[in-house]
C-alpha cells in the first residue's frame, strides 16, 4: 500500500478536524430542502388550477425532493414537479441545487409530450431568446452542468437546435436557466418566475 496516497494535506487536515464544516453543510442542505418544499407546495396548487390544460399524468405523481453527494464530485439537491417519467415519454420540471456552482431549473420533454408541445416550444424559444435561457445539446439527458457540451444559449442557435431535435427520432428537449449561489436570497423569486415561464409551454 502506498501510504503517501492516504496522507492528508494541510487543508484536508484542517477540514477533517473541524466538525463545524459538516454541520454548516447540513444546515445549508436543510435550507435548500426548505426552499424546494415551499416551491413544491406552491406548484401543486398552481397545477391544480390548470387541470383543463395539463395531461392527467401530471396529477398522478406528487413532487419529489431528493439529494445526493456525487454529481461531478459535489453534493446536490433536486426537486421534480411535474415528474412524468415513462419509457420514451417524459414531462418534467427539475429544480437543482449544486454545491459550489448554482441553482437551476430545467424543462425536460421527450416522446409524445415533446411532440404535443412542438408548436408551443417553437414560439417559446423565439420569445425567450436573450433572456439567459439555454437549450440542451448533449445526448445524455441526465447531465445538469452548463458546460458548452451540455447547454447552448438560446441566442446562439436555439431555433436550429430545437428544430433538429423535433425532427429526430427519440430525441428530447431541455430548456434551462441558472442562478449563481451568490444570489441565494433571490432563489425563490428566480424559481417562481422561471417555473411560470416554462409552464407556458405545457399550458399552450
PDB file of C-alpha atoms in Angstrom:
ATOM      1  CA  UNK A   1       0.000   0.000   0.000  1.00  0.00           C
ATOM      2  CA  UNK A   2       1.247   3.462  -0.919  1.00  0.00           C
ATOM      3  CA  UNK A   3       0.998   5.338   2.391  1.00  0.00           C
ATOM      4  CA  UNK A   4       1.628   8.649   0.616  1.00  0.00           C
ATOM      5  CA  UNK A   5      -1.805   8.366  -1.007  1.00  0.00           C
ATOM      6  CA  UNK A   6      -3.630   8.356   2.333  1.00  0.00           C
ATOM      7  CA  UNK A   7      -1.784  11.212   3.963  1.00  0.00           C
ATOM      8  CA  UNK A   8      -3.716  14.443   4.420  1.00  0.00           C
ATOM      9  CA  UNK A   9      -2.674  17.807   3.088  1.00  0.00           C
ATOM     10  CA  UNK A  10      -2.748  20.779   5.450  1.00  0.00           C
ATOM     11  CA  UNK A  11      -6.097  21.926   4.064  1.00  0.00           C
ATOM     12  CA  UNK A  12      -7.549  18.396   4.349  1.00  0.00           C
ATOM     13  CA  UNK A  13      -6.328  18.056   7.925  1.00  0.00           C
ATOM     14  CA  UNK A  14      -7.888  21.410   8.770  1.00  0.00           C
ATOM     15  CA  UNK A  15     -11.256  20.260   7.429  1.00  0.00           C
ATOM     16  CA  UNK A  16     -11.257  16.768   8.942  1.00  0.00           C
ATOM     17  CA  UNK A  17     -10.674  18.204  12.398  1.00  0.00           C
ATOM     18  CA  UNK A  18     -13.359  20.883  12.017  1.00  0.00           C
ATOM     19  CA  UNK A  19     -16.836  19.475  12.777  1.00  0.00           C
ATOM     20  CA  UNK A  20     -18.412  22.856  12.116  1.00  0.00           C
ATOM     21  CA  UNK A  21     -17.797  22.451   8.378  1.00  0.00           C
ATOM     22  CA  UNK A  22     -20.093  19.418   8.116  1.00  0.00           C
ATOM     23  CA  UNK A  23     -22.636  20.932  10.494  1.00  0.00           C
ATOM     24  CA  UNK A  24     -22.746  24.058   8.340  1.00  0.00           C
ATOM     25  CA  UNK A  25     -23.096  21.958   5.206  1.00  0.00           C
ATOM     26  CA  UNK A  26     -26.008  20.049   6.747  1.00  0.00           C
ATOM     27  CA  UNK A  27     -27.663  23.335   7.701  1.00  0.00           C
ATOM     28  CA  UNK A  28     -27.354  24.630   4.136  1.00  0.00           C
ATOM     29  CA  UNK A  29     -28.820  21.449   2.655  1.00  0.00           C
ATOM     30  CA  UNK A  30     -31.707  21.697   5.113  1.00  0.00           C
ATOM     31  CA  UNK A  31     -32.373  25.243   3.920  1.00  0.00           C
ATOM     32  CA  UNK A  32     -32.381  24.090   0.297  1.00  0.00           C
ATOM     33  CA  UNK A  33     -34.959  21.466   1.279  1.00  0.00           C
ATOM     34  CA  UNK A  34     -36.963  24.285   2.845  1.00  0.00           C
ATOM     35  CA  UNK A  35     -36.879  26.327  -0.367  1.00  0.00           C
ATOM     36  CA  UNK A  36     -37.846  23.352  -2.504  1.00  0.00           C
ATOM     37  CA  UNK A  37     -40.565  22.293  -0.061  1.00  0.00           C
ATOM     38  CA  UNK A  38     -42.138  25.740  -0.246  1.00  0.00           C
ATOM     39  CA  UNK A  39     -41.982  25.668  -4.042  1.00  0.00           C
ATOM     40  CA  UNK A  40     -43.456  22.171  -4.306  1.00  0.00           C
ATOM     41  CA  UNK A  41     -46.489  23.226  -2.263  1.00  0.00           C
ATOM     42  CA  UNK A  42     -46.997  26.327  -4.400  1.00  0.00           C
ATOM     43  CA  UNK A  43     -46.606  24.418  -7.654  1.00  0.00           C
ATOM     44  CA  UNK A  44     -49.076  21.717  -6.716  1.00  0.00           C
ATOM     45  CA  UNK A  45     -51.607  24.481  -6.092  1.00  0.00           C
ATOM     46  CA  UNK A  46     -50.604  26.104  -9.391  1.00  0.00           C
ATOM     47  CA  UNK A  47     -51.113  22.952 -11.451  1.00  0.00           C
ATOM     48  CA  UNK A  48     -54.360  22.140  -9.617  1.00  0.00           C
ATOM     49  CA  UNK A  49     -55.801  25.266 -11.231  1.00  0.00           C
ATOM     50  CA  UNK A  50     -54.696  24.095 -14.692  1.00  0.00           C
ATOM     51  CA  UNK A  51     -56.404  20.700 -14.893  1.00  0.00           C
ATOM     52  CA  UNK A  52     -58.055  21.577 -18.190  1.00  0.00           C
ATOM     53  CA  UNK A  53     -54.666  22.360 -19.779  1.00  0.00           C
ATOM     54  CA  UNK A  54     -52.241  19.733 -18.453  1.00  0.00           C
ATOM     55  CA  UNK A  55     -52.058  15.967 -19.084  1.00  0.00           C
ATOM     56  CA  UNK A  56     -53.724  13.774 -16.471  1.00  0.00           C
ATOM     57  CA  UNK A  57     -50.382  12.103 -15.689  1.00  0.00           C
ATOM     58  CA  UNK A  58     -49.167  15.307 -14.048  1.00  0.00           C
ATOM     59  CA  UNK A  59     -51.573  14.794 -11.150  1.00  0.00           C
ATOM     60  CA  UNK A  60     -50.796  11.117 -10.603  1.00  0.00           C
ATOM     61  CA  UNK A  61     -47.348  11.703  -9.080  1.00  0.00           C
ATOM     62  CA  UNK A  62     -46.519  14.081  -6.231  1.00  0.00           C
ATOM     63  CA  UNK A  63     -43.420  16.302  -6.159  1.00  0.00           C
ATOM     64  CA  UNK A  64     -40.196  14.630  -5.057  1.00  0.00           C
ATOM     65  CA  UNK A  65     -37.208  16.229  -3.307  1.00  0.00           C
ATOM     66  CA  UNK A  66     -34.029  14.210  -3.017  1.00  0.00           C
ATOM     67  CA  UNK A  67     -30.328  14.709  -2.521  1.00  0.00           C
ATOM     68  CA  UNK A  68     -27.001  13.155  -3.365  1.00  0.00           C
ATOM     69  CA  UNK A  69     -23.312  13.683  -2.754  1.00  0.00           C
ATOM     70  CA  UNK A  70     -21.611  12.952  -6.055  1.00  0.00           C
ATOM     71  CA  UNK A  71     -22.782  14.928  -9.058  1.00  0.00           C
ATOM     72  CA  UNK A  72     -19.357  15.519 -10.618  1.00  0.00           C
ATOM     73  CA  UNK A  73     -17.987  15.056  -7.102  1.00  0.00           C
ATOM     74  CA  UNK A  74     -20.194  17.609  -5.343  1.00  0.00           C
ATOM     75  CA  UNK A  75     -23.409  17.491  -3.262  1.00  0.00           C
ATOM     76  CA  UNK A  76     -26.749  18.331  -4.865  1.00  0.00           C
ATOM     77  CA  UNK A  77     -30.469  18.587  -4.140  1.00  0.00           C
ATOM     78  CA  UNK A  78     -33.281  18.155  -6.688  1.00  0.00           C
ATOM     79  CA  UNK A  79     -36.992  18.898  -6.832  1.00  0.00           C
ATOM     80  CA  UNK A  80     -39.029  17.329  -9.633  1.00  0.00           C
ATOM     81  CA  UNK A  81     -42.575  18.513 -10.433  1.00  0.00           C
ATOM     82  CA  UNK A  82     -44.247  17.723 -12.730  1.00  0.00           C
ATOM     83  CA  UNK A  83     -42.388  14.424 -12.926  1.00  0.00           C
ATOM     84  CA  UNK A  84     -43.834  12.134 -15.562  1.00  0.00           C
ATOM     85  CA  UNK A  85     -41.075   9.660 -16.453  1.00  0.00           C
ATOM     86  CA  UNK A  86     -42.274   6.949 -18.830  1.00  0.00           C
ATOM     87  CA  UNK A  87     -40.368   4.817 -21.305  1.00  0.00           C
ATOM     88  CA  UNK A  88     -39.569   7.282 -24.084  1.00  0.00           C
ATOM     89  CA  UNK A  89     -42.147   9.794 -22.814  1.00  0.00           C
ATOM     90  CA  UNK A  90     -41.039  12.450 -20.317  1.00  0.00           C
ATOM     91  CA  UNK A  91     -42.552  15.657 -18.987  1.00  0.00           C
ATOM     92  CA  UNK A  92     -40.627  17.082 -16.062  1.00  0.00           C
ATOM     93  CA  UNK A  93     -39.523  20.332 -14.491  1.00  0.00           C
ATOM     94  CA  UNK A  94     -36.453  19.909 -12.312  1.00  0.00           C
ATOM     95  CA  UNK A  95     -35.042  22.380  -9.795  1.00  0.00           C
ATOM     96  CA  UNK A  96     -31.413  21.733  -8.980  1.00  0.00           C
ATOM     97  CA  UNK A  97     -29.023  22.950  -6.299  1.00  0.00           C
ATOM     98  CA  UNK A  98     -25.389  22.126  -6.970  1.00  0.00           C
ATOM     99  CA  UNK A  99     -22.879  22.823  -4.225  1.00  0.00           C
ATOM    100  CA  UNK A 100     -20.276  25.398  -5.211  1.00  0.00           C
ATOM    101  CA  UNK A 101     -21.996  26.200  -8.501  1.00  0.00           C
ATOM    102  CA  UNK A 102     -25.605  27.312  -8.942  1.00  0.00           C
ATOM    103  CA  UNK A 103     -29.344  26.843  -8.677  1.00  0.00           C
ATOM    104  CA  UNK A 104     -31.013  25.838 -11.947  1.00  0.00           C
ATOM    105  CA  UNK A 105     -34.403  24.946 -13.376  1.00  0.00           C
ATOM    106  CA  UNK A 106     -34.982  22.694 -16.382  1.00  0.00           C
ATOM    107  CA  UNK A 107     -37.919  21.653 -18.524  1.00  0.00           C
ATOM    108  CA  UNK A 108     -37.387  18.161 -19.966  1.00  0.00           C
ATOM    109  CA  UNK A 109     -39.707  16.902 -22.721  1.00  0.00           C
ATOM    110  CA  UNK A 110     -39.478  13.701 -24.722  1.00  0.00           C
ATOM    111  CA  UNK A 111     -41.678  11.493 -26.877  1.00  0.00           C
ATOM    112  CA  UNK A 112     -45.381  12.255 -27.165  1.00  0.00           C
ATOM    113  CA  UNK A 113     -45.122  15.148 -24.683  1.00  0.00           C
ATOM    114  CA  UNK A 114     -42.441  16.834 -26.784  1.00  0.00           C
ATOM    115  CA  UNK A 115     -44.427  16.355 -29.999  1.00  0.00           C
ATOM    116  CA  UNK A 116     -47.618  17.675 -28.395  1.00  0.00           C
ATOM    117  CA  UNK A 117     -45.731  20.824 -27.351  1.00  0.00           C
ATOM    118  CA  UNK A 118     -43.821  21.304 -30.619  1.00  0.00           C
ATOM    119  CA  UNK A 119     -45.584  24.487 -31.749  1.00  0.00           C
ATOM    120  CA  UNK A 120     -45.501  25.942 -28.228  1.00  0.00           C
ATOM    121  CA  UNK A 121     -41.780  25.157 -27.973  1.00  0.00           C
ATOM    122  CA  UNK A 122     -41.006  26.943 -31.247  1.00  0.00           C
ATOM    123  CA  UNK A 123     -42.932  30.035 -30.162  1.00  0.00           C
ATOM    124  CA  UNK A 124     -41.379  29.942 -26.672  1.00  0.00           C
ATOM    125  CA  UNK A 125     -37.811  29.715 -27.948  1.00  0.00           C
ATOM    126  CA  UNK A 126     -38.333  32.715 -30.208  1.00  0.00           C
ATOM    127  CA  UNK A 127     -39.880  34.721 -27.389  1.00  0.00           C
ATOM    128  CA  UNK A 128     -37.238  33.929 -24.750  1.00  0.00           C
ATOM    129  CA  UNK A 129     -34.025  34.342 -26.711  1.00  0.00           C
ATOM    130  CA  UNK A 130     -31.945  36.990 -24.963  1.00  0.00           C
ATOM    131  CA  UNK A 131     -33.338  36.167 -21.516  1.00  0.00           C
ATOM    132  CA  UNK A 132     -30.465  33.953 -20.308  1.00  0.00           C
ATOM    133  CA  UNK A 133     -32.184  30.688 -21.208  1.00  0.00           C
ATOM    134  CA  UNK A 134     -30.274  27.691 -22.526  1.00  0.00           C
ATOM    135  CA  UNK A 135     -31.164  24.669 -24.664  1.00  0.00           C
ATOM    136  CA  UNK A 136     -29.661  21.217 -24.226  1.00  0.00           C
ATOM    137  CA  UNK A 137     -27.170  19.915 -26.791  1.00  0.00           C
ATOM    138  CA  UNK A 138     -25.945  16.767 -25.014  1.00  0.00           C
ATOM    139  CA  UNK A 139     -27.107  13.274 -25.972  1.00  0.00           C
ATOM    140  CA  UNK A 140     -27.077  12.442 -22.248  1.00  0.00           C
ATOM    141  CA  UNK A 141     -30.325  13.818 -20.818  1.00  0.00           C
ATOM    142  CA  UNK A 142     -29.159  13.466 -17.194  1.00  0.00           C
ATOM    143  CA  UNK A 143     -26.351  15.998 -17.160  1.00  0.00           C
ATOM    144  CA  UNK A 144     -27.010  19.282 -15.353  1.00  0.00           C
ATOM    145  CA  UNK A 145     -23.852  21.369 -15.723  1.00  0.00           C
ATOM    146  CA  UNK A 146     -23.774  24.333 -18.091  1.00  0.00           C
ATOM    147  CA  UNK A 147     -20.610  23.423 -19.984  1.00  0.00           C
ATOM    148  CA  UNK A 148     -20.619  24.106 -23.717  1.00  0.00           C
ATOM    149  CA  UNK A 149     -21.049  20.382 -24.444  1.00  0.00           C
ATOM    150  CA  UNK A 150     -24.268  20.297 -22.424  1.00  0.00           C
ATOM    151  CA  UNK A 151     -26.116  23.576 -22.993  1.00  0.00           C
ATOM    152  CA  UNK A 152     -26.130  26.307 -25.612  1.00  0.00           C
ATOM    153  CA  UNK A 153     -27.585  29.769 -25.181  1.00  0.00           C
ATOM    154  CA  UNK A 154     -30.884  30.272 -26.994  1.00  0.00           C
ATOM    155  CA  UNK A 155     -29.248  33.346 -28.531  1.00  0.00           C
ATOM    156  CA  UNK A 156     -26.719  31.256 -30.430  1.00  0.00           C
ATOM    157  CA  UNK A 157     -28.605  28.526 -32.313  1.00  0.00           C
ATOM    158  CA  UNK A 158     -31.690  27.931 -30.207  1.00  0.00           C
ATOM    159  CA  UNK A 159     -34.221  27.638 -33.044  1.00  0.00           C
ATOM    160  CA  UNK A 160     -31.957  25.439 -35.174  1.00  0.00           C
ATOM    161  CA  UNK A 161     -31.179  23.092 -32.269  1.00  0.00           C
ATOM    162  CA  UNK A 162     -34.856  22.831 -31.365  1.00  0.00           C
ATOM    163  CA  UNK A 163     -35.921  22.060 -34.928  1.00  0.00           C
ATOM    164  CA  UNK A 164     -33.269  19.365 -35.229  1.00  0.00           C
ATOM    165  CA  UNK A 165     -34.482  17.717 -32.027  1.00  0.00           C
ATOM    166  CA  UNK A 166     -38.145  17.889 -33.049  1.00  0.00           C
ATOM    167  CA  UNK A 167     -37.283  16.215 -36.349  1.00  0.00           C
ATOM    168  CA  UNK A 168     -35.234  13.471 -34.703  1.00  0.00           C
ATOM    169  CA  UNK A 169     -36.393  10.011 -33.680  1.00  0.00           C
ATOM    170  CA  UNK A 170     -36.281   9.568 -29.924  1.00  0.00           C
ATOM    171  CA  UNK A 171     -34.762  12.958 -29.165  1.00  0.00           C
ATOM    172  CA  UNK A 172     -35.547  15.186 -26.208  1.00  0.00           C
ATOM    173  CA  UNK A 173     -35.729  18.902 -25.438  1.00  0.00           C
ATOM    174  CA  UNK A 174     -34.224  20.536 -22.361  1.00  0.00           C
ATOM    175  CA  UNK A 175     -34.667  24.233 -21.617  1.00  0.00           C
ATOM    176  CA  UNK A 176     -32.776  25.555 -18.614  1.00  0.00           C
ATOM    177  CA  UNK A 177     -31.777  28.640 -16.672  1.00  0.00           C
ATOM    178  CA  UNK A 178     -29.380  29.097 -13.757  1.00  0.00           C
ATOM    179  CA  UNK A 179     -28.816  31.418 -10.810  1.00  0.00           C
ATOM    180  CA  UNK A 180     -25.409  31.889  -9.114  1.00  0.00           C
ATOM    181  CA  UNK A 181     -25.352  30.807  -5.482  1.00  0.00           C
ATOM    182  CA  UNK A 182     -24.106  34.293  -4.593  1.00  0.00           C
ATOM    183  CA  UNK A 183     -27.703  35.372  -5.323  1.00  0.00           C
ATOM    184  CA  UNK A 184     -29.132  32.949  -2.748  1.00  0.00           C
ATOM    185  CA  UNK A 185     -31.673  35.477  -1.452  1.00  0.00           C
ATOM    186  CA  UNK A 186     -33.201  35.678  -4.948  1.00  0.00           C
ATOM    187  CA  UNK A 187     -33.684  31.909  -5.283  1.00  0.00           C
ATOM    188  CA  UNK A 188     -37.417  31.697  -4.553  1.00  0.00           C
ATOM    189  CA  UNK A 189     -38.187  34.576  -6.891  1.00  0.00           C
ATOM    190  CA  UNK A 190     -35.933  33.055  -9.567  1.00  0.00           C
ATOM    191  CA  UNK A 191     -37.633  29.659  -9.423  1.00  0.00           C
ATOM    192  CA  UNK A 192     -41.142  31.106  -9.234  1.00  0.00           C
ATOM    193  CA  UNK A 193     -40.669  33.321 -12.298  1.00  0.00           C
ATOM    194  CA  UNK A 194     -38.837  30.678 -14.329  1.00  0.00           C
ATOM    195  CA  UNK A 195     -41.402  27.992 -13.466  1.00  0.00           C
ATOM    196  CA  UNK A 196     -44.257  30.181 -14.680  1.00  0.00           C
ATOM    197  CA  UNK A 197     -42.355  30.819 -17.915  1.00  0.00           C
ATOM    198  CA  UNK A 198     -41.711  27.124 -18.514  1.00  0.00           C
ATOM    199  CA  UNK A 199     -45.319  26.236 -17.769  1.00  0.00           C
ATOM    200  CA  UNK A 200     -46.295  28.411 -20.751  1.00  0.00           C
ATOM    201  CA  UNK A 201     -45.021  25.581 -22.944  1.00  0.00           C
ATOM    202  CA  UNK A 202     -47.122  22.940 -21.188  1.00  0.00           C
ATOM    203  CA  UNK A 203     -50.277  25.047 -20.993  1.00  0.00           C
ATOM    204  CA  UNK A 204     -50.339  26.126 -24.648  1.00  0.00           C
TER     205      UNK A 204
END
